[in-house]
């Protein structure tokens, strides 16, 4: 019977050492509807089993396969998975109901050490070590040519050396000592330099740490980052590396950015010429906090000028695949820019405003009072009228509802004013921010056709960036489940490529981690509680393919009292 070779870049959904019961538990605890994984078949050695979560919490489908439909064969398991993820609706139950493979449930990494970079390839490892690391820097990655094994990639002087790590119950680099874990092997190699095939001595001096983690692994990562390295903790180290890294631009097809190339790395800050023009300088709250030209919001005619200190923030599909969110990050209004602000809100059809600063903090003006008081009507340049219709408060935020009118057209605008951010530092309780963002998103999603959420603090970069990055990653976890990969550092790089300086301090950087830890921990407990309430019954259908068979031999297995439906792959009928 032919075995599938599983190419590593696409095989993190492959779990080599779990049973059917363990697969079910993983999907129920960490997955969402459409989550799937593949594993070796225990009942038919040489075959594989694909398990998919469907219908919310109460239906896990599993089937064994050799070819997934008779007469049509795939060269690899990865090609088979790729076909069904790219051609949703091709795989169906006997009753015609489609089975969708949406979200791969990743296999746990073999170590929580930050030098482990997962499934990056050799060329990518060479690129990151050459561009971002000094000689002696190293990382460990999964082998792409030999699944189940690993590679130690080390930068020497001008080259990168790759050392194969064999994994056969223990770990070794070929002959000599064997180790129970990757960590033990790496520690040994740090103390005992190796010699490569060219005779070059390979020293492991400092790790090149990864920031990508599965969402479910955030608790371990936070513990690692809290652990001090000398006098400096990991949060400081990651934030400082972010500060010194070049700005990278991710092209977004939603808007036309013709002046920049896709994924163009630059060693300088993007141009901010418009904000520096003499007629625009007095419209900036801080003279050195200016919008990038390539993402700035342009006020359109008939407005007398096009400048406002604001940028569009749009998620990149490479990092936040499938995310539909859009924001405008802007500064707190000056008295002279209030009319510009409301014109922008109207022009962009924004219905939700998020304000994350008080008007005054430490006796300094942070934002003008740009809204009318309760029952008051204010008129602004451009023929706008604004009426405060309602105001309600919680200990953490105030919600104001405005009726905005222009030329007979009426729109309701909601301002969520977060008041629990302290004058110094960050909130003690991340939950208050998460609850606030939940209310914001509930309102935004209830408004059909609403434009970007407008987010501002005082400068429009620190708290504004913190709220946006948290919101984007929480949305990713909601859509893709606890086993999706998250990368806080890369997410910040993405928003910084659209507005300079987003997420301003190490404290804010750490707060993002803690807020996501709080969210993931709460979600995990919720899933566990829901799981306990499920009915005992489970429904499975196994489809087995044997060697030389043109058509599947179906075998239905019932666990519990639910009735069965056979799965029928939809071929070229």
Coordinates of C-alpha atoms in Angstrom, one line a residue:
X1 CA 0.0 0.0 0.0
X2 CA 1.4 3.4 -1.0
X3 CA 2.3 5.8 1.8
X4 CA 1.8 9.5 1.3
X5 CA 4.7 11.8 1.8
X6 CA 3.6 14.9 3.7
X7 CA 5.4 18.1 2.7
X8 CA 6.2 20.2 5.7
X9 CA 5.0 23.6 4.7
X10 CA 1.5 22.3 4.5
X11 CA 1.6 19.4 7.0
X12 CA 1.1 21.1 10.4
X13 CA -2.5 19.8 10.3
X14 CA -0.9 16.3 10.3
X15 CA -0.8 14.7 13.8
X16 CA 1.5 11.7 13.7
X17 CA 0.9 10.3 17.2
X18 CA -2.7 10.7 18.2
X19 CA -5.7 8.4 18.4
X20 CA -9.3 9.0 17.3
X21 CA -10.4 9.8 20.8
X22 CA -7.5 12.4 21.1
X23 CA -8.4 13.8 17.7
X24 CA -12.0 14.3 18.8
X25 CA -10.9 16.0 22.1
X26 CA -8.6 18.4 20.2
X27 CA -11.3 19.4 17.7
X28 CA -13.9 19.9 20.4
X29 CA -11.6 21.8 22.8
X30 CA -9.6 23.9 20.3
X31 CA -11.4 23.9 17.0
X32 CA -14.3 25.7 15.5
X33 CA -16.8 24.6 12.9
X34 CA -14.7 23.6 9.8
X35 CA -11.6 22.7 11.8
X36 CA -9.8 19.6 10.6
X37 CA -6.8 17.4 11.1
X38 CA -5.2 14.3 9.6
X39 CA -3.5 11.4 11.4
X40 CA -2.3 7.9 10.7
X41 CA -5.1 5.3 10.7
X42 CA -4.8 3.0 13.7
X43 CA -7.2 0.4 12.2
X44 CA -5.6 0.3 8.8
X45 CA -1.8 0.9 8.9
X46 CA -0.6 2.8 5.8
X47 CA -3.9 4.7 5.5
X48 CA -4.8 8.0 7.0
X49 CA -7.8 9.4 8.8
X50 CA -9.2 12.9 8.3
X51 CA -11.3 14.3 11.1
X52 CA -13.5 17.4 10.7
X53 CA -15.6 19.3 13.2
X54 CA -19.0 20.3 12.0
X55 CA -22.3 21.6 13.3
X56 CA -20.9 23.7 16.1
X57 CA -19.9 21.5 19.1
X58 CA -21.7 18.2 18.5
X59 CA -20.6 16.5 15.3
X60 CA -17.1 15.2 14.5
X61 CA -16.7 13.3 11.2
X62 CA -13.8 11.0 10.6
X63 CA -12.9 8.8 7.6
X64 CA -10.0 6.8 6.5
X65 CA -8.7 7.2 3.0
X66 CA -6.2 5.9 0.5
X67 CA -7.6 7.9 -2.5
X68 CA -10.4 10.2 -1.5
X69 CA -12.5 9.2 -4.4
X70 CA -12.4 6.2 -6.8
X71 CA -10.6 6.8 -10.0
X72 CA -9.0 10.1 -9.0
X73 CA -5.7 9.8 -7.2
X74 CA -3.4 12.4 -5.6
X75 CA 0.4 12.2 -5.5
X76 CA 0.5 13.3 -1.8
X77 CA -1.7 13.7 1.2
X78 CA -1.0 17.5 1.0
X79 CA -2.3 17.7 -2.5
X80 CA -5.5 15.9 -1.4
X81 CA -6.0 18.3 1.5
X82 CA -5.2 21.3 -0.7
X83 CA -7.7 20.2 -3.3
X84 CA -10.6 20.1 -0.8
X85 CA -9.6 23.3 1.0
X86 CA -9.4 25.2 -2.3
X87 CA -12.6 23.6 -3.7
X88 CA -15.1 23.9 -1.0
X89 CA -18.3 21.9 -1.7
X90 CA -16.5 19.0 -3.6
X91 CA -16.7 16.8 -0.5
X92 CA -20.3 15.9 0.5
X93 CA -22.3 13.6 2.7
X94 CA -24.6 11.1 1.0
X95 CA -27.5 13.5 1.6
X96 CA -25.7 16.2 -0.3
X97 CA -24.7 18.3 2.6
X98 CA -21.2 19.7 2.0
X99 CA -18.3 19.0 4.3
X100 CA -16.0 22.0 4.5
X101 CA -12.3 21.9 5.4
X102 CA -11.7 25.5 6.5
X103 CA -9.3 25.7 9.4
X104 CA -6.3 23.3 9.9
X105 CA -5.9 22.3 13.5
X106 CA -2.1 22.4 14.0
X107 CA 0.0 19.8 15.7
X108 CA 1.7 20.9 18.9
X109 CA 5.3 22.1 18.5
X110 CA 7.9 19.8 20.0
X111 CA 9.2 22.6 22.3
X112 CA 8.1 25.9 23.7
X113 CA 11.5 27.4 23.3
X114 CA 11.4 30.7 21.4
X115 CA 14.3 29.6 19.1
X116 CA 11.9 27.1 17.5
X117 CA 10.5 28.5 14.2
X118 CA 8.2 25.7 13.2
X119 CA 7.8 25.0 9.5
X120 CA 9.8 27.7 7.8
X121 CA 11.9 26.5 4.9
X122 CA 15.7 26.6 4.5
X123 CA 15.7 29.7 2.2
X124 CA 13.5 31.6 4.6
X125 CA 15.8 30.6 7.5
X126 CA 18.8 31.8 5.6
X127 CA 17.1 35.1 4.8
X128 CA 16.0 35.8 8.4
X129 CA 19.4 34.8 9.8
X130 CA 21.3 36.9 7.2
X131 CA 19.2 40.0 7.5
X132 CA 18.3 40.1 11.2
X133 CA 21.0 38.2 13.1
X134 CA 24.7 38.3 13.8
X135 CA 27.2 35.5 13.5
X136 CA 26.5 32.7 16.1
X137 CA 22.7 33.2 15.9
X138 CA 20.7 30.1 15.5
X139 CA 17.2 28.7 15.1
X140 CA 15.6 25.3 15.0
X141 CA 13.0 24.4 12.4
X142 CA 11.1 21.4 11.0
X143 CA 12.7 19.5 8.2
X144 CA 10.8 19.9 4.9
X145 CA 12.5 17.0 3.1
X146 CA 12.2 14.5 6.0
X147 CA 9.0 14.9 8.0
X148 CA 9.4 14.2 11.7
X149 CA 13.0 15.4 11.8
X150 CA 14.4 18.9 12.4
X151 CA 17.1 21.2 11.3
X152 CA 19.5 23.5 13.3
X153 CA 20.2 26.6 11.2
X154 CA 23.2 28.6 12.3
X155 CA 24.7 31.8 10.9
X156 CA 28.5 31.6 10.7
X157 CA 30.4 34.5 9.2
X158 CA 28.9 35.1 5.8
X159 CA 26.9 31.9 5.4
X160 CA 24.2 29.8 7.1
X161 CA 25.0 26.3 8.0
X162 CA 22.2 23.7 8.3
X163 CA 22.6 20.7 10.6
X164 CA 20.1 17.8 10.5
X165 CA 18.6 16.8 13.8
X166 CA 17.2 13.2 13.7
X167 CA 14.2 12.4 15.8
X168 CA 13.6 8.7 16.4
X169 CA 12.4 8.7 20.0
X170 CA 15.4 10.7 21.0
X171 CA 17.2 13.6 19.2
X172 CA 20.7 13.6 17.8
X173 CA 22.8 15.2 15.1
X174 CA 24.3 12.0 13.7
X175 CA 26.3 9.8 15.9
X176 CA 27.4 10.6 19.4
X177 CA 25.1 11.6 22.2
X178 CA 21.4 11.3 22.1
X179 CA 19.0 13.6 23.9
X180 CA 15.5 13.3 25.3
X181 CA 14.4 16.7 24.0
X182 CA 15.3 19.4 21.5
X183 CA 16.1 21.7 24.4
X184 CA 18.7 19.3 25.8
X185 CA 20.3 18.9 22.4
X186 CA 20.6 22.7 21.8
X187 CA 22.0 23.3 25.3
X188 CA 24.7 20.6 24.6
X189 CA 25.5 22.2 21.2
X190 CA 25.9 25.6 22.8
X191 CA 28.5 24.2 25.1
X192 CA 30.2 22.0 22.5
X193 CA 30.8 23.6 19.1
X194 CA 30.3 21.5 16.0
X195 CA 32.3 21.2 12.8
X196 CA 30.5 21.2 9.5
X197 CA 31.5 19.3 6.3
X198 CA 33.7 22.1 5.2
X199 CA 35.7 22.1 8.4
X200 CA 34.1 25.3 9.7
X201 CA 33.5 25.4 13.5
X202 CA 29.9 26.2 14.2
X203 CA 29.3 28.1 17.4
X204 CA 25.8 28.5 18.9
X205 CA 26.0 31.9 20.7
X206 CA 22.5 33.5 20.8
X207 CA 19.1 32.3 19.6
X208 CA 17.1 34.1 17.0
X209 CA 13.7 34.0 18.7
X210 CA 10.4 33.5 16.8
X211 CA 7.3 35.5 17.7
X212 CA 4.7 33.2 15.9
X213 CA 2.8 30.9 18.3
X214 CA -0.4 28.9 18.2
X215 CA -3.0 30.8 20.1
X216 CA -3.4 27.9 22.5
X217 CA 0.3 28.2 23.5
X218 CA 0.1 31.8 24.7
X219 CA 0.3 31.0 28.4
X220 CA 3.6 29.2 28.0
X221 CA 4.9 32.0 25.8
X222 CA 4.0 34.7 28.3
X223 CA 5.8 32.8 31.0
X224 CA 8.8 32.6 28.8
X225 CA 8.7 36.3 28.1
X226 CA 8.3 37.2 31.8
X227 CA 11.4 35.2 32.6
X228 CA 14.3 37.6 33.0
X229 CA 17.4 37.2 30.9
X230 CA 20.0 39.0 33.0
X231 CA 18.2 42.3 33.8
X232 CA 16.0 42.3 30.7
X233 CA 12.8 40.4 30.3
X234 CA 11.6 38.9 27.0
X235 CA 9.0 41.6 26.4
X236 CA 11.6 44.2 26.4
X237 CA 13.8 42.2 24.0
X238 CA 10.9 41.7 21.6
X239 CA 9.8 45.3 21.7
X240 CA 13.3 46.6 21.2
X241 CA 13.8 44.3 18.2
X242 CA 10.5 45.7 16.8
X243 CA 11.8 49.3 17.3
X244 CA 15.0 48.6 15.4
X245 CA 13.5 46.6 12.6
X246 CA 12.8 48.2 9.2
X247 CA 9.3 49.1 8.3
X248 CA 7.7 46.6 6.0
X249 CA 4.7 47.4 3.8
X250 CA 2.0 44.8 3.1
X251 CA 0.2 45.7 -0.1
X252 CA -3.6 45.5 0.3
X253 CA -5.8 45.1 -2.7
X254 CA -8.7 46.8 -1.1
X255 CA -7.1 50.2 -1.9
X256 CA -4.9 51.3 -4.7
X257 CA -1.4 51.8 -3.5
X258 CA 0.3 52.2 -6.9
X259 CA 3.3 54.1 -5.5
X260 CA 4.5 51.0 -3.5
X261 CA 5.3 47.5 -4.5
X262 CA 4.0 44.4 -2.8
X263 CA 5.9 43.5 0.4
X264 CA 8.5 46.2 -0.3
X265 CA 11.0 46.4 2.5
X266 CA 12.4 49.9 3.1
X267 CA 15.2 51.1 5.3
X268 CA 13.6 54.5 5.8
X269 CA 10.3 55.8 7.0
X270 CA 7.6 56.2 4.4
X271 CA 7.1 59.8 3.2
X272 CA 5.0 62.1 5.3
X273 CA 5.3 65.2 3.1
X274 CA 1.6 66.4 3.3
X275 CA 1.7 66.8 7.1
X276 CA 4.9 68.8 6.8
X277 CA 3.4 71.4 4.5
X278 CA 3.1 74.9 6.0
X279 CA -0.7 75.1 5.6
X280 CA -1.1 71.7 7.4
X281 CA 1.3 72.0 10.3
X282 CA -1.2 73.6 12.6
X283 CA -3.6 70.7 12.0
X284 CA -1.3 68.3 13.7
X285 CA -1.6 67.9 17.5
X286 CA 2.1 66.8 17.8
X287 CA 4.6 68.2 15.2
X288 CA 6.4 64.8 14.9
X289 CA 3.3 62.6 14.7
X290 CA 2.3 62.8 11.0
X291 CA 0.4 60.5 8.7
X292 CA 2.1 58.4 6.0
X293 CA 1.2 59.8 2.6
X294 CA 0.4 56.4 1.1
X295 CA -2.4 55.5 3.6
X296 CA -3.6 58.9 4.7
X297 CA -7.3 59.7 4.6
X298 CA -8.0 62.4 1.9
X299 CA -10.9 64.7 2.5
X300 CA -12.7 65.0 -0.8
X301 CA -14.5 67.9 -2.5
X302 CA -16.4 70.0 -1.8
X303 CA -14.3 70.3 1.4
X304 CA -11.8 73.2 1.0
X305 CA -8.7 71.0 1.7
X306 CA -7.8 67.3 1.7
X307 CA -5.7 67.1 4.8
X308 CA -6.5 65.4 8.2
X309 CA -4.0 63.6 10.4
X310 CA -5.5 60.1 9.9
X311 CA -4.6 56.8 8.2
X312 CA -6.6 53.8 7.0
X313 CA -5.6 50.6 8.8
X314 CA -6.5 47.5 6.8
X315 CA -5.5 43.9 7.7
X316 CA -3.3 42.0 5.3
X317 CA -4.5 38.7 4.1
X318 CA -1.2 37.1 4.6
X319 CA -1.4 37.7 8.4
X320 CA -5.2 38.0 9.0
X321 CA -6.6 35.9 6.2
X322 CA -10.3 36.4 5.7
X323 CA -10.5 39.4 8.0
X324 CA -13.0 42.0 6.8
X325 CA -12.2 44.7 9.4
X326 CA -11.1 48.2 8.5
X327 CA -10.2 51.1 10.8
X328 CA -9.2 54.8 10.6
X329 CA -6.5 55.7 13.1
X330 CA -6.4 59.4 13.9
X331 CA -5.3 61.9 16.5
X332 CA -7.5 63.5 19.1
X333 CA -9.2 66.6 17.7
X334 CA -7.9 70.1 18.0
X335 CA -10.5 72.9 18.3
X336 CA -9.5 73.8 14.7
X337 CA -9.9 70.3 13.3
X338 CA -13.3 69.3 14.7
X339 CA -15.1 70.1 11.5
X340 CA -12.6 68.2 9.5
X341 CA -13.1 65.2 11.8
X342 CA -16.9 65.1 11.4
X343 CA -16.5 65.6 7.6
X344 CA -14.3 62.5 7.5
X345 CA -16.8 60.5 9.6
X346 CA -19.5 61.5 7.1
X347 CA -17.4 60.9 4.0
X348 CA -16.3 57.4 5.1
X349 CA -19.8 56.5 6.3
X350 CA -18.2 55.6 9.7
X351 CA -20.9 54.9 12.3
X352 CA -18.7 53.9 15.3
X353 CA -16.0 56.1 17.0
X354 CA -13.7 54.7 19.6
X355 CA -12.1 57.3 21.9
X356 CA -9.4 55.9 24.2
X357 CA -8.3 59.1 26.1
X358 CA -9.8 61.6 28.4
X359 CA -10.0 65.2 27.4
X360 CA -7.4 66.1 30.0
X361 CA -4.8 63.9 31.5
X362 CA -2.2 65.1 34.0
X363 CA -3.6 68.6 33.5
X364 CA -2.7 68.5 29.8
X365 CA -5.2 68.7 26.9
X366 CA -5.4 65.4 25.1
X367 CA -8.4 65.9 22.9
X368 CA -10.9 68.7 22.2
X369 CA -14.5 68.3 23.3
X370 CA -15.7 67.6 19.8
X371 CA -19.3 66.5 20.4
X372 CA -22.4 68.2 21.7
X373 CA -23.6 67.7 25.2
X374 CA -26.9 65.9 26.1
X375 CA -29.8 67.4 24.2
X376 CA -27.6 70.0 22.5
X377 CA -27.4 70.6 18.8
X378 CA -24.1 71.8 17.2
X379 CA -23.6 73.0 13.7
X380 CA -20.4 72.6 11.8
X381 CA -18.9 73.9 8.6
X382 CA -20.2 72.0 5.6
X383 CA -23.9 72.1 6.6
X384 CA -23.6 69.4 9.3
X385 CA -25.8 69.3 12.4
X386 CA -25.1 67.0 15.4
X387 CA -27.6 66.2 18.1
X388 CA -26.7 64.2 21.2
X389 CA -29.6 61.8 21.6
X390 CA -28.5 59.5 24.4
X391 CA -25.7 59.0 26.8
X392 CA -25.1 56.0 29.1
X393 CA -22.2 55.0 31.3
X394 CA -20.5 52.0 32.8
X395 CA -17.4 52.1 35.1
X396 CA -15.2 51.6 32.1
X397 CA -16.7 53.5 29.2
X398 CA -19.4 56.0 28.2
X399 CA -21.6 55.4 25.1
X400 CA -22.9 58.4 23.3
X401 CA -25.5 58.3 20.5
X402 CA -25.5 61.2 18.0
X403 CA -27.9 62.0 15.2
X404 CA -25.9 63.5 12.4
X405 CA -27.8 65.3 9.6
X406 CA -26.7 66.9 6.3
X407 CA -28.9 68.0 3.4
X408 CA -31.9 66.1 4.8
X409 CA -30.0 62.8 5.3
X410 CA -29.8 61.4 8.8
X411 CA -27.3 59.0 10.3
X412 CA -26.9 57.7 13.8
X413 CA -23.2 57.8 15.1
X414 CA -22.1 55.9 18.2
X415 CA -19.1 57.1 20.2
X416 CA -17.6 54.6 22.6
X417 CA -15.4 56.6 25.1
X418 CA -13.1 54.3 27.1
X419 CA -12.3 56.0 30.4
X420 CA -10.6 53.2 32.3
X421 CA -7.1 53.7 30.8
X422 CA -5.0 55.2 33.6
X423 CA -3.0 58.4 33.1
X424 CA 0.2 56.3 33.6
X425 CA 0.9 52.9 32.2
X426 CA -1.8 50.4 31.1
X427 CA -5.0 49.0 32.8
X428 CA -4.5 46.4 35.5
X429 CA -7.4 44.3 34.1
X430 CA -7.2 43.3 30.5
X431 CA -10.8 42.1 30.8
X432 CA -12.2 45.7 30.8
X433 CA -10.6 46.3 27.4
X434 CA -11.9 43.0 26.0
X435 CA -15.4 43.7 27.2
X436 CA -15.3 47.2 25.7
X437 CA -14.1 45.9 22.3
X438 CA -16.9 43.2 22.4
X439 CA -19.4 46.0 22.8
X440 CA -17.8 48.0 20.0
X441 CA -17.9 45.1 17.6
X442 CA -21.4 44.1 18.5
X443 CA -22.5 47.6 17.5
X444 CA -20.4 47.8 14.3
X445 CA -21.7 44.4 13.1
X446 CA -25.3 45.4 13.7
X447 CA -25.0 48.4 11.3
X448 CA -25.4 47.3 7.7
X449 CA -22.9 48.9 5.4
X450 CA -21.1 50.8 8.1
X451 CA -17.7 52.3 7.1
X452 CA -14.4 52.0 9.0
X453 CA -14.3 52.2 12.8
X454 CA -12.6 55.5 13.7
X455 CA -10.2 55.0 16.6
X456 CA -8.3 57.8 18.3
X457 CA -6.4 58.6 21.5
X458 CA -4.4 61.8 21.7
X459 CA -1.6 61.2 19.2
X460 CA -3.5 58.3 17.5
X461 CA -0.6 55.8 17.8
X462 CA -0.1 54.4 21.3
X463 CA -3.5 53.3 22.7
X464 CA -5.0 53.5 19.3
X465 CA -2.5 50.9 18.0
X466 CA -2.9 48.7 21.1
X467 CA -6.7 48.6 20.7
X468 CA -6.6 47.8 17.0
X469 CA -4.0 45.0 17.3
X470 CA -5.9 43.4 20.1
X471 CA -9.1 43.6 18.1
X472 CA -7.5 42.1 15.0
X473 CA -6.0 39.1 16.8
X474 CA -9.1 38.4 18.8
X475 CA -11.1 38.4 15.6
X476 CA -8.6 36.0 14.1
X477 CA -9.0 33.6 17.0
X478 CA -12.8 33.9 16.9
X479 CA -12.8 33.0 13.2
X480 CA -10.1 30.3 13.2
X481 CA -10.1 28.8 16.6
X482 CA -7.5 28.3 19.4
X483 CA -5.1 26.5 17.2
X484 CA -4.6 29.3 14.7
X485 CA -1.1 30.9 14.6
X486 CA -0.8 34.4 16.0
X487 CA 2.1 36.8 15.8
X488 CA 1.8 40.0 17.8
X489 CA 5.1 41.4 16.6
X490 CA 4.2 40.9 13.0
X491 CA 0.8 42.3 13.5
X492 CA 2.3 45.5 14.9
X493 CA 4.7 45.7 12.0
X494 CA 1.7 45.6 9.7
X495 CA -0.2 48.4 11.4
X496 CA 3.0 50.4 11.7
X497 CA 3.5 50.2 7.9
X498 CA 0.2 52.1 7.7
X499 CA 0.6 54.6 10.5
X500 CA 3.9 55.4 12.1
X501 CA 4.6 54.4 15.7
X502 CA 1.6 52.3 16.4
X503 CA 1.9 50.6 19.8
X504 CA 4.2 53.1 21.4
X505 CA 5.7 51.5 24.6
X506 CA 6.9 48.2 26.0
X507 CA 4.1 48.4 28.5
X508 CA 1.5 48.5 25.7
X509 CA 3.3 45.7 23.9
X510 CA 3.1 43.5 27.0
X511 CA -0.5 44.5 27.5
X512 CA -1.4 43.1 24.1
X513 CA 0.0 39.7 25.2
X514 CA -1.8 39.8 28.5
X515 CA -5.1 40.8 27.0
X516 CA -4.9 37.9 24.5
X517 CA -3.9 35.6 27.3
X518 CA -7.0 36.7 29.2
X519 CA -9.2 36.2 26.1
X520 CA -7.8 32.8 25.2
X521 CA -8.0 31.5 28.8
X522 CA -11.6 32.7 29.1
X523 CA -12.5 31.1 25.7
X524 CA -10.8 27.8 26.7
X525 CA -12.9 27.6 29.9
X526 CA -16.0 28.5 28.0
X527 CA -15.4 25.7 25.5
X528 CA -14.7 23.2 28.3
X529 CA -17.9 24.2 30.0
X530 CA -19.9 23.7 26.7
X531 CA -18.2 20.4 26.1
X532 CA -19.5 19.1 29.5
X533 CA -23.0 19.9 28.4
X534 CA -22.9 18.0 25.2
X535 CA -24.8 14.8 24.6
X536 CA -22.8 11.7 25.0
X537 CA -23.7 10.6 21.4
X538 CA -21.2 11.2 18.6
X539 CA -21.5 10.6 14.9
X540 CA -18.7 9.2 12.8
X541 CA -18.4 7.8 9.3
X542 CA -15.3 6.1 8.2
X543 CA -14.6 5.6 4.5
X544 CA -11.8 3.1 3.8
X545 CA -9.9 2.7 0.6
X546 CA -7.8 -0.4 0.0
X547 CA -5.0 -1.0 -2.5
X548 CA -6.2 -1.7 -6.0
X549 CA -9.8 -0.6 -5.3
X550 CA -11.4 1.7 -7.8
X551 CA -14.3 2.6 -5.4
X552 CA -14.5 3.1 -1.7
X553 CA -15.6 0.4 0.7
X554 CA -17.8 2.2 3.2
X555 CA -17.9 1.3 6.8
X556 CA -20.2 3.1 9.2
X557 CA -19.3 3.3 12.9
X558 CA -21.7 4.6 15.5
X559 CA -20.6 5.9 18.9
X560 CA -23.6 6.8 21.0
X561 CA -27.1 6.9 19.9
X562 CA -27.1 9.2 16.9
X563 CA -28.0 7.9 13.4
X564 CA -25.4 7.6 10.7
X565 CA -25.0 9.3 7.3
X566 CA -22.4 7.9 4.9
X567 CA -20.0 10.3 3.4
X568 CA -19.8 10.4 -0.4
X569 CA -16.9 12.3 -2.0
X570 CA -18.2 14.3 -4.9
X571 CA -16.1 13.4 -8.0
X572 CA -16.5 14.4 -11.6
X573 CA -20.1 13.2 -11.8

